[in-house]
Short mmCIF file of C-alpha atoms and ligand atoms in Angstrom, two decimals:
data_model
loop_
_atom_site.label_atom_id
_atom_site.label_comp_id
_atom_site.label_asym_id
_atom_site.label_seq_id
_atom_site.Cartn_x
_atom_site.Cartn_y
_atom_site.Cartn_z
CA MET Q 581 -17.02 -12.14 9.36
CA SER Q 582 -13.74 -10.27 9.24
CA ASN Q 583 -11.69 -12.37 11.69
CA ILE Q 584 -10.95 -9.13 13.53
CA GLU Q 585 -11.39 -9.27 17.23
CA TYR Q 586 -11.01 -6.05 19.19
CA ARG Q 587 -9.37 -6.63 22.58
CA PRO Q 588 -10.18 -3.59 24.72
CA GLU Q 589 -7.39 -4.20 27.24
CA ILE Q 590 -4.74 -4.20 24.52
CA ASP Q 591 -6.22 -2.13 21.70
CA GLY Q 592 -8.20 0.40 23.76
CA PRO Q 593 -5.24 2.40 25.09
CA VAL Q 594 -3.63 2.37 21.63
CA TYR Q 595 -6.73 3.77 19.97
CA GLU Q 596 -6.98 6.42 22.69
CA ALA Q 597 -3.43 7.53 21.92
CA LEU Q 598 -4.29 7.63 18.22
CA ALA Q 599 -7.65 9.35 18.58
CA GLU Q 600 -5.98 12.57 19.79
CA PHE Q 601 -3.78 12.50 16.68
CA LEU Q 602 -6.24 11.49 13.97
CA PRO Q 603 -8.36 14.04 12.13
CA VAL Q 604 -12.08 13.40 11.80
CA ARG Q 605 -11.67 12.50 8.14
CA VAL Q 606 -9.08 9.96 7.01
CA PHE Q 607 -8.30 8.87 3.45
CA ASP Q 608 -6.65 5.48 2.93
CA SER Q 609 -5.02 5.53 -0.49
CA HIS Q 610 -4.03 1.85 -0.74
CA ILE Q 611 -6.75 -0.74 -0.14
CA HIS Q 612 -6.89 -4.17 -1.78
CA THR Q 613 -10.36 -5.62 -2.12
CA GLY Q 614 -12.03 -8.59 -3.76
CA LEU Q 615 -13.77 -11.85 -3.08
CA PRO Q 616 -12.17 -15.20 -2.18
CA GLN Q 617 -13.50 -16.70 -5.41
CA HIS Q 618 -11.32 -14.27 -7.38
CA ILE Q 619 -8.23 -16.12 -6.17
CA VAL Q 620 -7.32 -19.64 -7.30
CA ALA Q 621 -5.50 -22.00 -4.93
CA LEU Q 622 -1.98 -20.95 -3.99
CA SER Q 623 0.83 -23.47 -4.09
CA ASP Q 624 2.64 -24.12 -0.81
CA GLU Q 625 5.75 -22.63 -2.34
CA ARG Q 626 3.91 -19.39 -3.15
CA LYS Q 627 2.43 -19.22 0.34
CA LYS Q 628 5.93 -19.13 1.76
CA SER Q 629 7.32 -16.69 -0.81
CA LYS Q 630 7.87 -13.00 -0.15
CA LEU Q 631 5.14 -12.29 -2.67
CA GLY Q 632 2.55 -15.03 -2.48
CA PHE Q 633 2.20 -14.66 1.28
CA PHE Q 634 0.21 -11.49 0.68
CA LEU Q 635 -2.63 -13.43 -0.98
CA ASP Q 636 -2.55 -16.05 1.75
CA VAL Q 637 -3.01 -13.33 4.39
CA ALA Q 638 -5.72 -11.69 2.27
CA LEU Q 639 -7.69 -14.94 2.10
CA GLU Q 640 -7.54 -15.15 5.89
CA PHE Q 641 -9.47 -11.85 5.96
CA GLY Q 642 -12.02 -12.75 3.29
CA CYS Q 643 -10.01 -10.85 0.64
CA ASN Q 644 -11.19 -7.65 2.29
CA ALA Q 645 -14.55 -7.67 0.52
CA TYR Q 646 -16.14 -4.24 0.77
CA GLU Q 647 -18.43 -5.20 3.66
CA ILE Q 648 -15.45 -6.54 5.59
CA ALA Q 649 -13.48 -3.35 4.99
CA GLN Q 650 -16.37 -1.29 6.36
CA GLU Q 651 -16.77 -3.55 9.38
CA VAL Q 652 -13.07 -3.31 10.21
CA ARG Q 653 -13.12 0.47 9.88
CA THR Q 654 -16.01 0.88 12.26
CA THR Q 655 -14.36 -1.49 14.71
CA LEU Q 656 -10.90 0.07 14.60
CA PHE Q 657 -11.77 3.71 13.89
CA PRO Q 658 -15.17 4.35 15.45
CA GLU Q 659 -14.73 8.14 15.54
CA GLN Q 660 -13.31 8.69 12.06
CA MET Q 661 -15.00 9.09 8.70
CA MET Q 662 -12.97 6.98 6.31
CA GLU Q 663 -12.63 7.27 2.54
CA GLY Q 664 -10.41 5.19 0.34
CA LEU Q 665 -8.80 4.28 -2.95
CA TYR Q 666 -9.63 0.66 -3.78
CA PHE Q 667 -8.20 -1.91 -6.18
CA GLY Q 668 -7.89 -5.67 -6.46
CA PHE Q 669 -5.07 -8.15 -5.93
CA PRO Q 670 -2.70 -7.90 -8.92
CA PHE Q 671 -1.24 -11.39 -8.66
CA ARG Q 672 -0.90 -14.41 -10.96
CA GLU Q 673 -3.46 -16.40 -8.99
CA THR Q 674 -6.12 -13.71 -9.39
CA ASP Q 675 -8.90 -13.69 -11.95
CA LEU Q 676 -8.11 -10.08 -12.91
CA ASP Q 677 -11.24 -9.57 -15.00
CA ALA Q 678 -13.54 -10.67 -12.20
CA ASN Q 679 -11.61 -8.71 -9.57
CA ASN Q 680 -11.59 -5.54 -11.74
CA ALA Q 681 -15.33 -5.97 -12.37
CA TYR Q 682 -15.87 -6.25 -8.62
CA VAL Q 683 -14.09 -2.92 -8.03
CA ALA Q 684 -16.08 -1.36 -10.88
CA GLY Q 685 -19.19 -2.47 -9.00
CA LEU Q 686 -17.98 -0.74 -5.83
CA ILE Q 687 -17.36 2.48 -7.76
CA GLU Q 688 -20.86 2.27 -9.17
CA ASP Q 689 -22.71 1.16 -6.03
CA HIS Q 690 -20.78 2.90 -3.26
CA GLY Q 691 -19.14 5.85 -5.00
CA VAL Q 692 -15.63 4.83 -3.91
CA GLN Q 693 -12.51 5.71 -5.90
CA GLY Q 694 -10.90 2.78 -7.70
CA LEU Q 695 -7.85 1.76 -9.71
CA TYR Q 696 -7.88 -0.74 -12.57
CA MET Q 697 -5.33 -3.59 -12.65
CA PRO Q 698 -3.90 -3.79 -16.18
CA ARG Q 699 -1.91 -6.68 -17.60
CA PRO Q 700 1.51 -5.92 -19.09
CA ASP Q 701 -0.04 -6.31 -22.57
CA SER Q 702 -3.27 -4.37 -21.98
CA THR Q 703 -4.20 -2.32 -25.04
CA ARG Q 704 -4.87 1.42 -25.15
CA ASP Q 705 -8.54 0.64 -25.82
CA GLU Q 706 -8.83 -1.50 -22.73
CA LEU Q 707 -7.13 1.13 -20.56
CA GLU Q 708 -9.25 3.99 -21.91
CA HIS Q 709 -12.38 1.92 -21.45
CA ALA Q 710 -11.46 1.40 -17.78
CA LEU Q 711 -11.22 5.16 -17.23
CA ASP Q 712 -14.50 5.67 -19.08
CA ALA Q 713 -16.07 3.13 -16.74
CA GLY Q 714 -15.16 5.22 -13.69
CA PHE Q 715 -11.72 4.04 -12.62
CA ILE Q 716 -9.41 6.99 -11.89
CA GLY Q 717 -6.15 5.25 -12.66
CA PHE Q 718 -4.13 2.07 -12.66
CA LYS Q 719 -2.39 -0.37 -10.35
CA PRO Q 720 0.12 -2.39 -12.41
CA TYR Q 721 2.26 -4.96 -10.64
CA LEU Q 722 5.43 -6.93 -11.29
CA ASP Q 723 3.94 -10.33 -10.44
CA LEU Q 724 1.89 -10.21 -13.65
CA VAL Q 725 5.10 -10.34 -15.70
CA THR Q 726 5.75 -14.07 -15.94
CA ASP Q 727 8.97 -14.40 -17.91
CA LYS Q 728 11.34 -12.42 -15.67
CA SER Q 729 12.31 -12.30 -12.02
CA PHE Q 730 11.90 -9.06 -10.08
CA ALA Q 731 15.68 -8.59 -10.18
CA GLU Q 732 15.70 -8.86 -13.99
CA MET Q 733 12.73 -6.58 -14.56
CA ARG Q 734 12.83 -2.97 -15.67
CA LEU Q 735 9.96 -0.58 -15.06
CA ALA Q 736 8.80 -0.76 -18.70
CA ASP Q 737 8.17 -4.50 -18.33
CA TYR Q 738 5.20 -3.87 -16.03
CA VAL Q 739 4.46 -0.20 -16.79
CA PRO Q 740 4.59 -0.28 -20.61
CA PRO Q 741 4.38 2.80 -22.90
CA ALA Q 742 0.62 2.47 -23.58
CA LEU Q 743 -0.09 2.64 -19.85
CA TRP Q 744 2.01 5.78 -19.43
CA GLU Q 745 0.37 7.41 -22.46
CA VAL Q 746 -3.22 6.80 -21.40
CA THR Q 747 -2.44 7.85 -17.83
CA ASN Q 748 -0.82 11.05 -19.08
CA ASP Q 749 -3.53 11.85 -21.66
CA ARG Q 750 -6.25 11.54 -19.04
CA GLY Q 751 -4.43 12.96 -16.01
CA ALA Q 752 -5.01 9.65 -14.24
CA ILE Q 753 -3.26 8.02 -11.29
CA LEU Q 754 -0.54 5.41 -11.63
CA LEU Q 755 0.28 3.55 -8.41
CA ILE Q 756 3.70 1.99 -8.84
CA HIS Q 757 5.34 -0.60 -6.63
CA LEU Q 758 9.08 -0.62 -7.35
CA GLY Q 759 10.42 -4.13 -6.93
CA ARG Q 760 14.06 -4.11 -7.88
CA PRO Q 761 16.74 -5.27 -5.43
CA GLY Q 762 18.11 -1.78 -4.77
CA ARG Q 763 14.80 -0.64 -3.26
CA LEU Q 764 14.60 3.16 -3.04
CA TYR Q 765 18.16 3.53 -4.35
CA ASP Q 766 17.99 1.18 -7.33
CA ARG Q 767 19.72 3.06 -10.12
CA TYR Q 768 17.63 1.49 -12.91
CA ASP Q 769 14.38 2.38 -11.15
CA ILE Q 770 15.59 5.93 -10.47
CA GLU Q 771 16.51 6.33 -14.12
CA ASP Q 772 13.37 4.65 -15.51
CA LEU Q 773 10.80 6.19 -13.17
CA SER Q 774 12.13 9.73 -13.09
CA GLY Q 775 12.49 9.70 -16.89
CA ALA Q 776 8.94 8.43 -17.42
CA CYS Q 777 7.47 10.91 -14.91
CA ARG Q 778 9.19 13.77 -16.72
CA ARG Q 779 7.96 12.60 -20.13
CA HIS Q 780 4.39 12.24 -18.80
CA PRO Q 781 3.91 15.36 -16.65
CA ALA Q 782 0.11 15.01 -16.41
CA ALA Q 783 0.36 11.49 -15.00
CA LYS Q 784 -0.21 11.51 -11.24
CA VAL Q 785 2.27 8.95 -10.00
CA ILE Q 786 2.18 7.44 -6.53
CA MET Q 787 5.20 5.47 -5.39
CA ALA Q 788 3.84 2.70 -3.16
CA HIS Q 789 5.52 2.20 0.21
CA ILE Q 790 7.89 5.15 -0.40
CA GLY Q 791 9.83 2.71 -2.58
CA ARG Q 792 10.12 0.03 0.19
CA PRO Q 793 12.56 1.38 2.80
CA TYR Q 794 10.83 -0.56 5.58
CA ILE Q 795 13.44 -0.01 8.29
CA PRO Q 796 15.68 3.00 9.00
CA SER Q 797 18.81 1.43 7.51
CA MET Q 798 16.98 1.26 4.17
CA ILE Q 799 16.50 5.03 3.97
CA ARG Q 800 19.91 6.05 5.28
CA ASP Q 801 20.63 8.36 2.34
CA GLY Q 802 17.23 10.07 2.29
CA ILE Q 803 15.02 10.22 -0.79
CA PRO Q 804 17.00 10.28 -4.07
CA GLU Q 805 17.21 13.77 -5.57
CA PRO Q 806 15.68 12.79 -8.95
CA TYR Q 807 12.50 11.66 -7.12
CA LYS Q 808 12.37 14.79 -4.97
CA ALA Q 809 12.56 16.96 -8.08
CA LEU Q 810 9.43 15.47 -9.70
CA PRO Q 811 6.28 17.59 -9.23
CA ASN Q 812 4.00 14.72 -10.31
CA LEU Q 813 5.25 12.12 -7.84
CA TRP Q 814 3.61 11.31 -4.47
CA PHE Q 815 4.53 8.66 -1.91
CA ASP Q 816 2.20 6.34 -0.02
CA VAL Q 817 3.41 5.34 3.42
CA CYS Q 818 1.95 1.84 3.83
CA PRO Q 819 2.73 -0.47 5.56
CA ILE Q 820 5.64 1.30 7.25
CA CYS Q 821 5.57 1.24 11.06
CA GLU Q 822 9.08 2.53 11.80
CA SER Q 823 8.89 6.16 12.84
CA GLY Q 824 12.54 6.66 11.83
CA VAL Q 825 11.66 5.90 8.21
CA LEU Q 826 8.61 8.17 8.22
CA GLU Q 827 10.61 10.94 9.86
CA VAL Q 828 13.15 10.93 7.03
CA ALA Q 829 10.37 10.93 4.43
CA ILE Q 830 8.65 13.90 6.09
CA ARG Q 831 11.90 15.88 6.28
CA GLU Q 832 12.90 15.02 2.72
CA VAL Q 833 9.73 15.53 0.70
CA GLY Q 834 7.50 17.42 3.13
CA PRO Q 835 3.99 16.54 4.35
CA GLN Q 836 2.25 17.64 1.14
CA ARG Q 837 3.54 14.73 -0.95
CA LEU Q 838 2.92 11.90 1.51
CA LEU Q 839 -0.29 9.88 1.46
CA PHE Q 840 -1.57 7.84 4.35
CA ALA Q 841 -2.32 4.27 3.28
CA THR Q 842 -2.81 0.90 4.94
CA ASP Q 843 -2.27 -1.85 2.32
CA SER Q 844 -5.33 -3.56 3.81
CA PRO Q 845 -6.04 -6.34 4.44
CA VAL Q 846 -2.45 -7.33 5.25
CA THR Q 847 -2.40 -4.77 8.08
CA TYR Q 848 -5.45 -6.33 9.73
CA MET Q 849 -3.00 -8.78 11.28
CA ARG Q 850 -1.80 -8.24 14.79
CA GLY Q 851 1.88 -7.38 14.63
CA ARG Q 852 4.02 -4.93 12.75
CA LEU Q 853 6.66 -4.43 10.10
CA GLY Q 854 9.96 -4.01 11.85
CA GLU Q 855 13.61 -4.89 12.04
CA TRP Q 856 14.91 -8.41 12.65
CA ASN Q 857 18.61 -9.30 12.32
CA GLY Q 858 19.28 -6.25 10.19
CA ASP Q 859 16.50 -7.02 7.71
CA ARG Q 860 12.82 -6.21 7.58
CA LYS Q 861 10.28 -8.64 8.95
CA PHE Q 862 6.52 -8.93 9.26
CA PHE Q 863 5.85 -9.79 12.88
CA SER Q 864 2.58 -11.69 13.23
CA ASP Q 865 0.92 -13.96 15.77
CA MET Q 866 -0.76 -16.04 13.06
CA ASP Q 867 0.29 -19.49 11.88
CA PHE Q 868 1.17 -18.73 8.28
CA PRO Q 869 3.71 -20.96 6.48
CA TRP Q 870 6.04 -17.95 6.09
CA ASN Q 871 5.81 -17.01 9.75
CA THR Q 872 8.59 -19.22 11.04
CA GLU Q 873 10.75 -16.96 13.21
CA ARG Q 874 8.51 -15.72 15.98
CA GLU Q 875 8.79 -13.61 19.08
CA PRO Q 876 8.02 -15.23 22.47
CA ALA Q 877 4.34 -16.03 23.04
CA GLU Q 878 4.05 -13.51 25.90
CA LYS Q 879 5.11 -10.79 23.48
CA GLU Q 880 2.82 -11.96 20.69
CA THR Q 881 -0.22 -11.94 22.94
CA ARG Q 882 0.33 -8.20 23.44
CA TYR Q 883 0.47 -7.39 19.71
CA THR Q 884 -2.03 -4.78 18.61
CA PHE Q 885 -3.23 -4.26 15.04
CA PHE Q 886 -0.57 -3.64 12.42
CA VAL Q 887 -2.53 -0.62 11.16
CA TYR Q 888 -2.42 0.88 14.68
CA GLU Q 889 1.35 0.35 14.72
CA GLN Q 890 1.58 2.25 11.43
CA LEU Q 891 -0.33 5.17 12.88
CA LEU Q 892 1.70 5.13 16.10
CA GLY Q 893 4.84 5.34 13.95
CA LEU Q 894 3.38 8.25 11.99
CA LYS Q 895 2.34 10.04 15.17
CA LYS Q 896 5.85 9.73 16.57
CA ALA Q 897 7.40 10.93 13.30
CA ALA Q 898 4.97 13.88 13.13
CA HIS Q 899 5.96 14.84 16.67
CA ALA Q 900 9.69 14.56 15.95
CA THR Q 901 9.39 16.74 12.85
CA ARG Q 902 7.07 19.22 14.61
CA LEU Q 903 4.28 18.92 12.06
CA SER Q 904 1.27 21.16 12.60
CA SER Q 905 -2.18 19.62 12.88
CA GLY Q 906 -2.79 20.97 9.36
CA ASP Q 907 0.25 19.06 8.07
CA VAL Q 908 -1.01 15.89 9.75
CA GLU Q 909 -4.41 16.38 8.16
CA ASP Q 910 -2.71 16.79 4.78
CA ILE Q 911 -0.98 13.41 5.09
CA LEU Q 912 -4.02 11.65 6.49
CA TYR Q 913 -6.67 13.17 4.27
CA ASN Q 914 -6.22 16.31 2.17
CA ASN Q 915 -3.40 15.21 -0.16
CA ALA Q 916 -5.13 12.00 -1.27
CA LYS Q 917 -8.52 13.67 -1.41
CA ALA Q 918 -7.23 16.38 -3.74
CA LEU Q 919 -5.25 13.95 -5.87
CA THR Q 920 -8.14 11.51 -6.35
CA SER Q 921 -10.66 14.29 -6.96
CA GLU Q 922 -8.60 15.67 -9.83
CA ALA Q 923 -7.70 12.33 -11.39
CA GLY Q 924 -9.12 10.37 -14.31
ZN1 ZN C 2389 -0.51 -3.25 -1.84
#
């Protein structure tokens, strides 16, 4: 059902190396979920784009419907108890109402934690209603703004004042993906996000992907001081595989503000996120339209799961920074558990 095939000769030794590192309980704070019928057909152009490819991969894994997510967890992490923070696919091709309703159903039926995907023009009423219905926060996204490119967009275009106010009033979670060209060091994002976090101190803000420094050269100057100074800002680490990046994050903000996350289902692929000609690249053995520059076949056949590569990177970074097992448990479970328990 999930398209996931466990290959004991390749994946077995990797899981063994991870099993000695992983705590019994793991919390994944970034899981996309939905049903294939929530997504309308993608154009070929979108399938190749840096953004649309995500939906194309998701469709390959049945949009990570809840049952698929559970099946993958039991296959990949047979000894761990997994909890998670779920939300839909905040893209233009998604039927947001249906996808949000699906997540509401998971909250109701399975007791999971969930985030609501607002539109840029969602009203206060709609946002409050979502929290009343059991969502513990929001997952806005730049792709839902249709009249500007990512490079032209400011934070307020996709995280408007009403969203900040409701989040702050209710002590909810706001999971923010920064998309500007400067990545972690974009001066407009630093100004906009740190200002908004300070004005809304009860909002629990998670910066997705640590602000997108996917390879070490993208985090050369550490975490910007204005972000480090914010007591209501956390960082999720998906889908970073490079231990050098995670090492810097651990040293700069400490293990109490980092949240383990997978960005499933994209990390169900075999491969990893790594460096290629000085830029970041998703290595994959699958025939997607965007997957044009590939490693030799003999290398691809040895790829293990992307999510295993993430955890190997984290294990290496934890070792290099001499984290205690308690620190590791904080990143992999306690921080997200506490944050989600107190939210909404
Ligand atoms: Zn995501």
